[in-house]
Amino acid sequence: MSELLFGCDAAVAEWVAQRIPDVDVGFGPCSAIGVISNGKMMAGVVYHDFQPRLGTIQLSMAAVNPMWARRANLRALLSYPFNQLGVFKAWIATASDNTHGLKTFEHIGFKREAVLAHQFGRKRHAIVMRMLKPDFDRLFGEHHG
């Protein structure tokens, strides 16, 4: 069984940054939620580049165990931007060669939106993926037990 870790934004953000090879200087101002099991961090989500007027936020995720991605955890982790912050769009950028990450994000419900050429250095492109509020409601809304 896992539990969510709130109120440790800097520590969770640092843990996530250490596990994403394309993060050089951290995330800047951010919030973060960790997923803990047996006293150890299994995953973390960093919420950064929040644009309240535009209704957008970027998410960065890292995990060391796939068991974090249980439906209840996903609902809670995505409820923060969509329900608490009120964003319309949450987006992720990951390297095009990160096939595991791309599959994970698609499995969660993110959709491919764009390619940013050379975003992670020469010949390393970023795939931008997004989830909109209606997608979140359809996938994780209250009617989904």
XYZ file of C-alpha atoms in Angstrom:
145
model
C 0.000 0.000 0.000
C 1.262 3.452 -0.815
C 0.575 6.881 0.607
C 0.984 10.401 -0.709
C 3.564 12.802 0.706
C 2.489 16.443 0.909
C 4.328 19.493 2.212
C 7.834 18.420 1.176
C 7.927 20.204 -2.175
C 11.671 20.899 -2.282
C 12.687 17.374 -1.252
C 10.291 15.676 -3.688
C 11.301 18.048 -6.516
C 14.974 17.290 -5.866
C 14.265 13.530 -5.837
C 12.428 13.815 -9.179
C 15.123 16.042 -10.729
C 17.819 13.525 -9.817
C 15.948 10.862 -11.785
C 15.261 12.846 -14.957
C 18.452 13.113 -17.005
C 17.229 16.171 -18.898
C 16.768 18.387 -15.821
C 19.855 20.535 -15.315
C 18.848 23.245 -12.854
C 15.684 22.039 -11.164
C 12.152 23.238 -11.740
C 12.030 26.764 -10.326
C 8.976 27.652 -8.257
C 6.965 24.476 -7.891
C 4.774 22.223 -5.815
C 5.360 18.494 -5.573
C 3.690 15.359 -4.281
C 5.518 12.141 -3.524
C 4.269 8.568 -3.476
C 5.727 6.529 -0.624
C 5.562 2.821 0.118
C 7.183 1.145 3.129
C 8.806 4.456 4.066
C 10.565 4.849 0.701
C 9.832 7.177 -2.187
C 8.427 5.283 -5.165
C 7.453 8.222 -7.354
C 7.079 11.957 -7.410
C 5.224 14.532 -9.448
C 6.442 18.115 -9.725
C 3.964 20.810 -10.747
C 5.801 23.759 -12.293
C 5.449 26.534 -14.846
C 1.951 27.223 -13.479
C 0.219 29.899 -15.549
C -2.980 30.704 -13.610
C -4.397 33.191 -16.111
C -3.837 30.746 -18.976
C -4.984 27.698 -17.016
C -1.884 25.612 -17.758
C 0.764 23.801 -15.756
C 3.694 21.538 -16.565
C 4.166 18.222 -14.769
C 7.407 16.312 -14.379
C 7.291 12.766 -13.062
C 9.798 10.149 -11.987
C 9.387 6.716 -10.459
C 11.499 3.791 -9.342
C 8.640 1.299 -9.160
C 5.584 0.976 -11.438
C 3.315 0.209 -8.482
C 2.891 3.942 -7.832
C 0.563 4.257 -10.831
C -2.516 2.894 -9.121
C -5.790 4.525 -10.124
C -6.350 6.134 -6.698
C -2.853 7.672 -6.764
C -3.282 8.945 -10.310
C -6.639 10.482 -9.468
C -5.168 12.245 -6.419
C -2.003 13.408 -8.201
C -3.975 14.810 -11.134
C -6.737 16.243 -8.933
C -4.248 18.775 -7.590
C -3.768 20.681 -10.864
C -7.247 20.148 -12.292
C -9.442 20.483 -9.207
C -7.402 22.497 -6.714
C -5.548 24.842 -9.072
C -8.314 24.861 -11.673
C -6.124 24.391 -14.743
C -7.604 23.370 -18.076
C -4.396 21.839 -19.428
C -1.594 19.861 -17.794
C 1.357 19.063 -20.010
C 4.511 16.984 -19.948
C 7.626 17.127 -22.109
C 9.773 14.017 -22.368
C 12.624 12.959 -24.594
C 11.563 11.183 -27.788
C 13.884 8.281 -26.916
C 12.175 7.765 -23.525
C 9.917 4.988 -24.808
C 9.028 3.768 -21.297
C 7.993 7.263 -20.214
C 5.964 7.835 -23.375
C 4.094 4.549 -22.846
C 3.499 5.373 -19.185
C 2.130 8.850 -19.927
C -0.129 7.491 -22.676
C -1.359 4.782 -20.300
C -2.210 7.468 -17.731
C -4.217 9.331 -20.364
C -1.883 11.963 -21.785
C -2.045 12.541 -25.550
C 0.829 13.467 -27.839
C 0.563 17.057 -28.953
C 3.833 18.321 -30.430
C 7.498 17.703 -31.054
C 10.084 20.264 -29.960
C 13.140 19.663 -32.109
C 16.476 19.500 -30.276
C 14.812 20.527 -26.984
C 17.050 18.208 -24.961
C 20.221 18.962 -26.897
C 21.321 18.280 -30.422
C 19.300 15.444 -32.017
C 17.299 14.837 -28.777
C 13.765 15.946 -29.367
C 10.990 16.461 -26.836
C 7.523 15.009 -27.180
C 4.951 17.301 -25.576
C 1.942 15.471 -24.193
C -1.185 16.934 -22.682
C -4.223 16.149 -20.624
C -7.176 18.515 -20.674
C -9.731 18.929 -17.898
C -12.432 17.047 -19.864
C -9.959 14.155 -20.332
C -9.264 14.116 -16.583
C -12.982 14.164 -15.779
C -13.667 11.327 -18.234
C -10.770 9.173 -16.996
C -10.707 9.956 -13.276
C -13.967 11.715 -12.460
C -16.132 10.749 -9.543
C -18.172 8.309 -11.646
C -15.056 6.130 -12.039
C -14.730 4.090 -8.867
